[in-house]
Short mmCIF file of C-alpha atoms in Angstrom, two decimals:
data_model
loop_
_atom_site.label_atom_id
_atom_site.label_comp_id
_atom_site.label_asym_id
_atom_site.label_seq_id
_atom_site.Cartn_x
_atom_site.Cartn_y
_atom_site.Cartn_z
CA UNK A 16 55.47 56.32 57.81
CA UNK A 17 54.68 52.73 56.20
CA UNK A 18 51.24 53.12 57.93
CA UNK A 19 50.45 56.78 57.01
CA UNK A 20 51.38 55.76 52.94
CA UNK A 21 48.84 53.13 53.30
CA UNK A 22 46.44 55.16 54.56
CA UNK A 23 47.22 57.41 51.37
CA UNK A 24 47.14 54.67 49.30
CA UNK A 25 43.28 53.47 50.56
CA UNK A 26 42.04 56.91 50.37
CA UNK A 27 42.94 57.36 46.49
CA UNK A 28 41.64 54.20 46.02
CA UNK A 29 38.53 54.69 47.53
CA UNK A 30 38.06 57.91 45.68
CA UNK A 31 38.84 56.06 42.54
CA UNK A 32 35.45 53.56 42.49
CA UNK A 33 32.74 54.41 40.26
CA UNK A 34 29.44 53.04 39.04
CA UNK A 35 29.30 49.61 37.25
CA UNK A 36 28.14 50.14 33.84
CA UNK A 37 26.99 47.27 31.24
CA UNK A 38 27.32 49.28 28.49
CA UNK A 39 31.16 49.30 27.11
CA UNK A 40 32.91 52.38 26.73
CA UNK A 41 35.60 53.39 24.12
CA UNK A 42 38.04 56.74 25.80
CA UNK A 43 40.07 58.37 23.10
CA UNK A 44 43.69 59.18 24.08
CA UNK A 45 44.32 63.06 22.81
CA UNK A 46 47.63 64.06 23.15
CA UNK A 47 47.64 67.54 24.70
CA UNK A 48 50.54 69.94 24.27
CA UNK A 49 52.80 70.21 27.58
CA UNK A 50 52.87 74.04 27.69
CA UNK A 51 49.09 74.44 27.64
CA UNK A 52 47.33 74.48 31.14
CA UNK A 53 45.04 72.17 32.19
CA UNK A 54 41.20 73.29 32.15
CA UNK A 55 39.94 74.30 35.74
CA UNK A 56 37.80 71.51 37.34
CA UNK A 57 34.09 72.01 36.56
CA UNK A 58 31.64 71.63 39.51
CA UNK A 59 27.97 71.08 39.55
CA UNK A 60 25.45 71.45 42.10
CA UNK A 61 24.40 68.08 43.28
CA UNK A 62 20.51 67.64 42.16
CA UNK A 63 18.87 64.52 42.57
CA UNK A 64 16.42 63.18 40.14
CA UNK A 65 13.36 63.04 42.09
CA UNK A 66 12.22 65.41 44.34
CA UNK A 67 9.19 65.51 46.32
CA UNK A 68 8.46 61.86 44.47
CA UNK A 69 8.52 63.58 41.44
CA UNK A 70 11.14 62.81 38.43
CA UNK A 71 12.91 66.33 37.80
CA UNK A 72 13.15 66.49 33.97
CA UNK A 73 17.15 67.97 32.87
CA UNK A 74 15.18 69.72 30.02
CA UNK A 75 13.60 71.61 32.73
CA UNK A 76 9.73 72.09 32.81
CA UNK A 77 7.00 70.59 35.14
CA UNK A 78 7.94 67.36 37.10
CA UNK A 79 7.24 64.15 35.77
CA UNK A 80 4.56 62.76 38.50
CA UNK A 81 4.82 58.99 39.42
CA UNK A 82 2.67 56.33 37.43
CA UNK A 83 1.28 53.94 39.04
CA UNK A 84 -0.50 50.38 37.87
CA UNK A 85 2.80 49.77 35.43
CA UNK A 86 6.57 49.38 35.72
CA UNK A 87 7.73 50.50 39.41
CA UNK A 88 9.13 53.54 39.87
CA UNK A 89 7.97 54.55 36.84
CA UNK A 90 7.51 58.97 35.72
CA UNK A 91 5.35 60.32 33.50
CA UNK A 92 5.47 63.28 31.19
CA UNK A 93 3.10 66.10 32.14
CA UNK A 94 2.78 66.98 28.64
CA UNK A 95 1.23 63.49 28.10
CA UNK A 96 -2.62 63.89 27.60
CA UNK A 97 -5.01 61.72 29.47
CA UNK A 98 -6.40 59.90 26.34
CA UNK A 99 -2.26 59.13 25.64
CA UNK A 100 -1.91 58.05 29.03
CA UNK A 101 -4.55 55.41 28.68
CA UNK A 102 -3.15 54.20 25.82
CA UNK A 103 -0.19 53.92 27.11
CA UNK A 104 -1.20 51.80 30.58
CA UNK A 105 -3.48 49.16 27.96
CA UNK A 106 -0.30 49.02 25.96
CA UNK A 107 1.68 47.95 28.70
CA UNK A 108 -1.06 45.56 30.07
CA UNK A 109 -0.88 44.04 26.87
CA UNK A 110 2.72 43.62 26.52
CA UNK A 111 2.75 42.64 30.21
CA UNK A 112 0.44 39.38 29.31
CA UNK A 113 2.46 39.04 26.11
CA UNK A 114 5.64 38.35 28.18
CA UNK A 115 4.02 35.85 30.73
CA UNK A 116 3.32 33.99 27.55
CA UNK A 117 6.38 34.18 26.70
CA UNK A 118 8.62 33.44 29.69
CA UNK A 119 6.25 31.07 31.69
CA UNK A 120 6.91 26.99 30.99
CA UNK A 121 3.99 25.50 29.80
CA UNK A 122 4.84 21.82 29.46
CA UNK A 123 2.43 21.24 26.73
CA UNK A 124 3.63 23.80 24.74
CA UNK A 125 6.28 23.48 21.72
CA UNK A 126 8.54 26.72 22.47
CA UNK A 127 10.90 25.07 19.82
CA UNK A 128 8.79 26.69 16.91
CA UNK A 129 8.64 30.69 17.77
CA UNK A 130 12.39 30.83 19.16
CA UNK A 131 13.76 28.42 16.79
CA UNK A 132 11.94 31.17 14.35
CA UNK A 133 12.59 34.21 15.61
CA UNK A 134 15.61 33.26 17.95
CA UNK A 135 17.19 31.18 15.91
CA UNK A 136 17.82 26.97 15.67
CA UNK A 137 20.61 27.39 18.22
CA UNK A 138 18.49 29.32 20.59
CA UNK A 139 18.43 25.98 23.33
CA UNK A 140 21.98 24.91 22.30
CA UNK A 141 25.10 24.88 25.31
CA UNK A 142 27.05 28.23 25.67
CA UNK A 143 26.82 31.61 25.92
CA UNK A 144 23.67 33.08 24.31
CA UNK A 145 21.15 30.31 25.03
CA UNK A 146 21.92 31.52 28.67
CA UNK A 147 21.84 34.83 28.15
CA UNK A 148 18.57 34.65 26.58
CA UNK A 149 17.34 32.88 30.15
CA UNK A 150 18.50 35.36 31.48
CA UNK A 151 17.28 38.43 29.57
CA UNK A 152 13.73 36.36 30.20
CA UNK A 153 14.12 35.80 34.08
CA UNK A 154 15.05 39.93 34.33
CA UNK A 155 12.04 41.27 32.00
CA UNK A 156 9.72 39.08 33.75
CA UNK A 157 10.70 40.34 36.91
CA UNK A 158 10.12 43.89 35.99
CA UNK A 159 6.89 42.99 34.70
CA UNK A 160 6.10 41.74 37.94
CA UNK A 161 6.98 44.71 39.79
CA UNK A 162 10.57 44.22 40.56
CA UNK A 163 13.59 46.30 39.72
CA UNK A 164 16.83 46.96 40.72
CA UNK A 165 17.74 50.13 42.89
CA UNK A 166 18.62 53.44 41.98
CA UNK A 167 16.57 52.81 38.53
CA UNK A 168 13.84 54.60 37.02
CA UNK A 169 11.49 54.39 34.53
CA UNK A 170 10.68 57.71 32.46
CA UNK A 171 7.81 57.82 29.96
CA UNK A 172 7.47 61.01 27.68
CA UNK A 173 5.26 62.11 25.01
CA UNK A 174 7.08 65.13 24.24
CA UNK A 175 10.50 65.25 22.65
CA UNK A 176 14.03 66.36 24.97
CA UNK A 177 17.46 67.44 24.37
CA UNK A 178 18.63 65.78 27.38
CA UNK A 179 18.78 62.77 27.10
CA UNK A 180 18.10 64.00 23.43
CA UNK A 181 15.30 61.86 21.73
CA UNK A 182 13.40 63.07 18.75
CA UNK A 183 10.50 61.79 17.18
CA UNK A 184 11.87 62.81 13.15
CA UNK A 185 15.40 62.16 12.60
CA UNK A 186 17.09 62.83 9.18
CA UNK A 187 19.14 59.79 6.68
CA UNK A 188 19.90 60.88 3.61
CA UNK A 189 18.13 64.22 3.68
CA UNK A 190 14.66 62.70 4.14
CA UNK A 191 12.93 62.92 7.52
CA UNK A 192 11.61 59.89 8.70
CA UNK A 193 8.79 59.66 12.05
CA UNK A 194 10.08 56.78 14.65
CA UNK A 195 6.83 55.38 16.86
CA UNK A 196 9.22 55.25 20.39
CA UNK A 197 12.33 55.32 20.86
CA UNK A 198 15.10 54.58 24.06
CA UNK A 199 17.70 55.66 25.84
CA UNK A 200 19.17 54.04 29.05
CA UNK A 201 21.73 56.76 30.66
CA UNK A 202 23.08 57.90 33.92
CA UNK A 203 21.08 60.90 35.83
CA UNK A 204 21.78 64.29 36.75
CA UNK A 205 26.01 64.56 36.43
CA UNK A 206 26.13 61.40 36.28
CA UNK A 207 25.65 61.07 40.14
CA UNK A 208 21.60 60.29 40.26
CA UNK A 209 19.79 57.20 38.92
CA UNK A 210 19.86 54.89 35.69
CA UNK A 211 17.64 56.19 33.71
CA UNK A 212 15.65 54.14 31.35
CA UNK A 213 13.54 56.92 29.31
CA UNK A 214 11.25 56.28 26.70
CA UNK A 215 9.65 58.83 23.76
CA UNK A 216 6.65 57.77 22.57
CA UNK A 217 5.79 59.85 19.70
CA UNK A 218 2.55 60.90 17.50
CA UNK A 219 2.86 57.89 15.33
CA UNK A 220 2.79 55.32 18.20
CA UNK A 221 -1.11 56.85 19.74
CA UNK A 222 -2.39 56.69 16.20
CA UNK A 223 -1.51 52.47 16.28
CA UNK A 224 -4.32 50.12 16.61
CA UNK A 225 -4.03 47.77 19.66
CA UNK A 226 -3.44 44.18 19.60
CA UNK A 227 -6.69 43.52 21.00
CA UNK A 228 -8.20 45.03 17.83
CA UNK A 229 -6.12 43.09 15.83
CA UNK A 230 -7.35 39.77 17.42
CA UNK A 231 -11.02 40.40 17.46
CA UNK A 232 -10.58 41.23 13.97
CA UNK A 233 -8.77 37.67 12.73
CA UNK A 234 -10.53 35.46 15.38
CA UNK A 235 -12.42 33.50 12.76
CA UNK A 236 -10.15 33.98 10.11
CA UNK A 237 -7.35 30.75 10.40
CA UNK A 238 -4.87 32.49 7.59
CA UNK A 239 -5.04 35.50 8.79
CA UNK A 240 -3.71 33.99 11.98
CA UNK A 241 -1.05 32.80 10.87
CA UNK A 242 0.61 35.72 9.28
CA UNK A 243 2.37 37.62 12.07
CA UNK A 244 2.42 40.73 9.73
CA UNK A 245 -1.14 41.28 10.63
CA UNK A 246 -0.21 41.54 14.37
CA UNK A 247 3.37 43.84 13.90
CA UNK A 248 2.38 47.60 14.35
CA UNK A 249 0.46 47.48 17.05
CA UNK A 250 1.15 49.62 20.53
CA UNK A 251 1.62 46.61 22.92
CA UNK A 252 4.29 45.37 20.50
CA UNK A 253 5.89 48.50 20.01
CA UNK A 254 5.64 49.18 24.48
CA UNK A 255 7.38 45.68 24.47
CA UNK A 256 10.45 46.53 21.97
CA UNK A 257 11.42 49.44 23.93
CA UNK A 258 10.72 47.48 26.92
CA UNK A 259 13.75 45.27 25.54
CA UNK A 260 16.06 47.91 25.35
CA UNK A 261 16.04 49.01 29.11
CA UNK A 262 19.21 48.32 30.59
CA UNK A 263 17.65 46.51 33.89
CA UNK A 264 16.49 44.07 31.33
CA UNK A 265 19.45 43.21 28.54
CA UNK A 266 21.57 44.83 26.25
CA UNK A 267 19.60 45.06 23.41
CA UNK A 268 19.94 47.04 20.36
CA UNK A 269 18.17 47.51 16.88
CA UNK A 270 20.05 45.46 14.66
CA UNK A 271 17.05 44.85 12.09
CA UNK A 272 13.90 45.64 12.20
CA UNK A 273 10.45 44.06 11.14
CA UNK A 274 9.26 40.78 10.80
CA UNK A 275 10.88 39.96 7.77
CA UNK A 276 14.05 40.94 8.48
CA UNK A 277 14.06 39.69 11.81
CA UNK A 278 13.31 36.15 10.79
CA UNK A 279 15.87 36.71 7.80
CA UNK A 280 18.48 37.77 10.93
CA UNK A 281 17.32 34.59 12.63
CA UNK A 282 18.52 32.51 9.90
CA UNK A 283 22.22 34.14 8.95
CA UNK A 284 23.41 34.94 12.08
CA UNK A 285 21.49 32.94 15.01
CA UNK A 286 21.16 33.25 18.55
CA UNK A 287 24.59 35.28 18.57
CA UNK A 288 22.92 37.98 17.24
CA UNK A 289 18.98 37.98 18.01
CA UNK A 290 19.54 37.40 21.56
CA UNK A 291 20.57 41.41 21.25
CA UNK A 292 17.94 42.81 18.57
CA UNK A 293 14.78 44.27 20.48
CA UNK A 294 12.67 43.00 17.56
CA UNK A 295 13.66 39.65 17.52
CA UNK A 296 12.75 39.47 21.66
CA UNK A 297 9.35 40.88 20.81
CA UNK A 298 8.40 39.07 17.89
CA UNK A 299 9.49 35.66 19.21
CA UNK A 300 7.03 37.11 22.40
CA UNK A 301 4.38 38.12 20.07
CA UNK A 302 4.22 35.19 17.85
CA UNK A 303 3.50 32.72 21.30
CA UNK A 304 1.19 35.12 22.65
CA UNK A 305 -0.84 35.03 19.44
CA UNK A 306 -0.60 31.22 19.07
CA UNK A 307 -1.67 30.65 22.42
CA UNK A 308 -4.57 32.93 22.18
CA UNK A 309 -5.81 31.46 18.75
CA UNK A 310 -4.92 27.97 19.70
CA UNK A 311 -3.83 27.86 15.67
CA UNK A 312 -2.16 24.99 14.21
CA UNK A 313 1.49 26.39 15.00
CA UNK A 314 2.36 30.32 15.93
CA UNK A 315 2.32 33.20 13.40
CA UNK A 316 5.07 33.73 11.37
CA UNK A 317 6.45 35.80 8.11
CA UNK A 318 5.13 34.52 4.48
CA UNK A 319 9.04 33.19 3.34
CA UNK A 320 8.27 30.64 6.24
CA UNK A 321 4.64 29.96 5.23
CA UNK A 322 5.89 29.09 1.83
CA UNK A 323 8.52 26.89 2.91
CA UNK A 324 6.40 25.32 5.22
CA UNK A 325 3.68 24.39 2.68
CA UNK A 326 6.39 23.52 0.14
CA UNK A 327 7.46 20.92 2.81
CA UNK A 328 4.04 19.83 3.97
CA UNK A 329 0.94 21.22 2.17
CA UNK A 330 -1.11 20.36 5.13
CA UNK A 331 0.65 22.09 7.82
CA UNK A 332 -0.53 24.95 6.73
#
């Protein structure tokens, strides 16, 4: 009897065990009446997410064929048009070398500038968030070199979905405002398939300039360099915010948005709160990239720090 109870006891609890999620959850207790039944147990068919190496789309329509020469195990819209999908592979080669600029240790280099800037002055002090953000570095470089954890995908779409639902206009305040990408990291079919890290990129984000337009434009121009404003909307940048918000890579949100508001963030609230705004990650990325490339006299930055910069050495800048 004492055996058969445990027996019991291990089967429940093995029933009981479900995926580890990163993302916290808040369940609202309803109270529910005593005399009304219980709702009858809904059951789904069990449909994996790819089939025949294809990513099955929940919207329905065409599979999403596998992309190669980016992320691994990465889908891509068929509605995506082969002009958008070229964009789309320089963007990410772009934001690929943006990162390795970013993450690698160059012992000549001064990283204390760009994350003390964009990061933060606490972003190298003892504790919590100065770790994290070695560790948010160590995991995007990985996945920029190829690696990623299991039962993750990548999905890339050019046309909008209900499910997971992303939407290219969304409405505040009555007026309708057009995103450039946008990101959602969920759970697959009922939630028994893969982690799905799905991106939308939308009209807006194929009409950007790249970043290698950008820097042919300012090479000779040493102000110009140094405003990070000229560098902001560009499609590498924008391929490496989203890239932030994957959940193989951190738990990023949008806090703020922009340069100026980012470096504002950097300033009130420090590494406690950057370490977790997309923008912040790619800006502090995008400001070494662009000082590295230029080989200016320190990396780009917003025009509040310009000013304060000359005000404290007229020279500097």
């Amino acid at each position: 009897m004492y055996i058969t109870a445990l027996l019991v006891l291990f089967i429940c609890l093995g029933f009981s065990v479900t995926h580890p999620s990163s993302h916290k959850t808040t369940i609202e207790q309803r109270q529910v009446p005593d005399a009304e039944p219980s709702p009858a147990p809904v059951v789904f068919m069990d449909e994996p997410d790819i089939q025949n190496l294809n990513y099955i789309d929940p919207s329905s329509g065409l599979p999403f064929p596998p992309l190669k020469y980016v992320f691994p195990s990465t889908y891509l819209d068929p509605e995506c048009t082969g002009a958008e999908e070229l964009i789309l592979k320089h963007a990410w080669r772009v934001a690929r070398d943006i990162v390795a600029a970013q993450t690698t240790t160059f012992r000549d280099y001064n990283y204390d500038f760009p994350h003390s800037c964009w990061l933060g002055d606490d972003w190298n002090s003892a504790g919590d968030h100065s770790k994290y953000i070695a560790d948010s570095f160590k995991l995007i470089q990985r996945l920029f070199g190829g690696l990623m954890k299991d039962k993750n995908i990548i999905v890339w779409r050019c046309s909008e979905s209900s499910n997971p639902s992303l939407i290219c206009r969304t409405g505040i305040d009555g007026t309708q405002l057009e995103t450039t990408a946008t990101t959602k990291y969920h759970v697959g079919r009922q939630g028994r398939g893969y982690w799905v890290q799905t991106t939308l990129f939308c009209p807006r984000f194929f009409q950007y300039e790249t970043l290698k337009q950008q820097v042919e434009r300012y090479k000779d121009e040493k102000e110009g360099q140094l405003r990070i404003a000229n560098f902001e909307y560009r499609t590498a940048k924008t391929m490496l915010h989203e890239t932030w918000h994957y959940g193989v890579v951190s738990d990023a949100i949008d806090y703020v948005y922009g340069s100026q508001a980012c470096y504002k963030l950097a300033r009130s609230n420090g590494a406690q709160i950057t370490s977790l705004n997309a923008d912040s990650l790619a800006y502090d990325g995008l400001a070494i990239y662009l000082h590295r490339k230029f080989k200016s006299i320190h990396p780009p930055t917003t025009e509040e720090h310009l000013e304060a910069l000359r005000a404290q050495n007229p020279l500097s800048v």
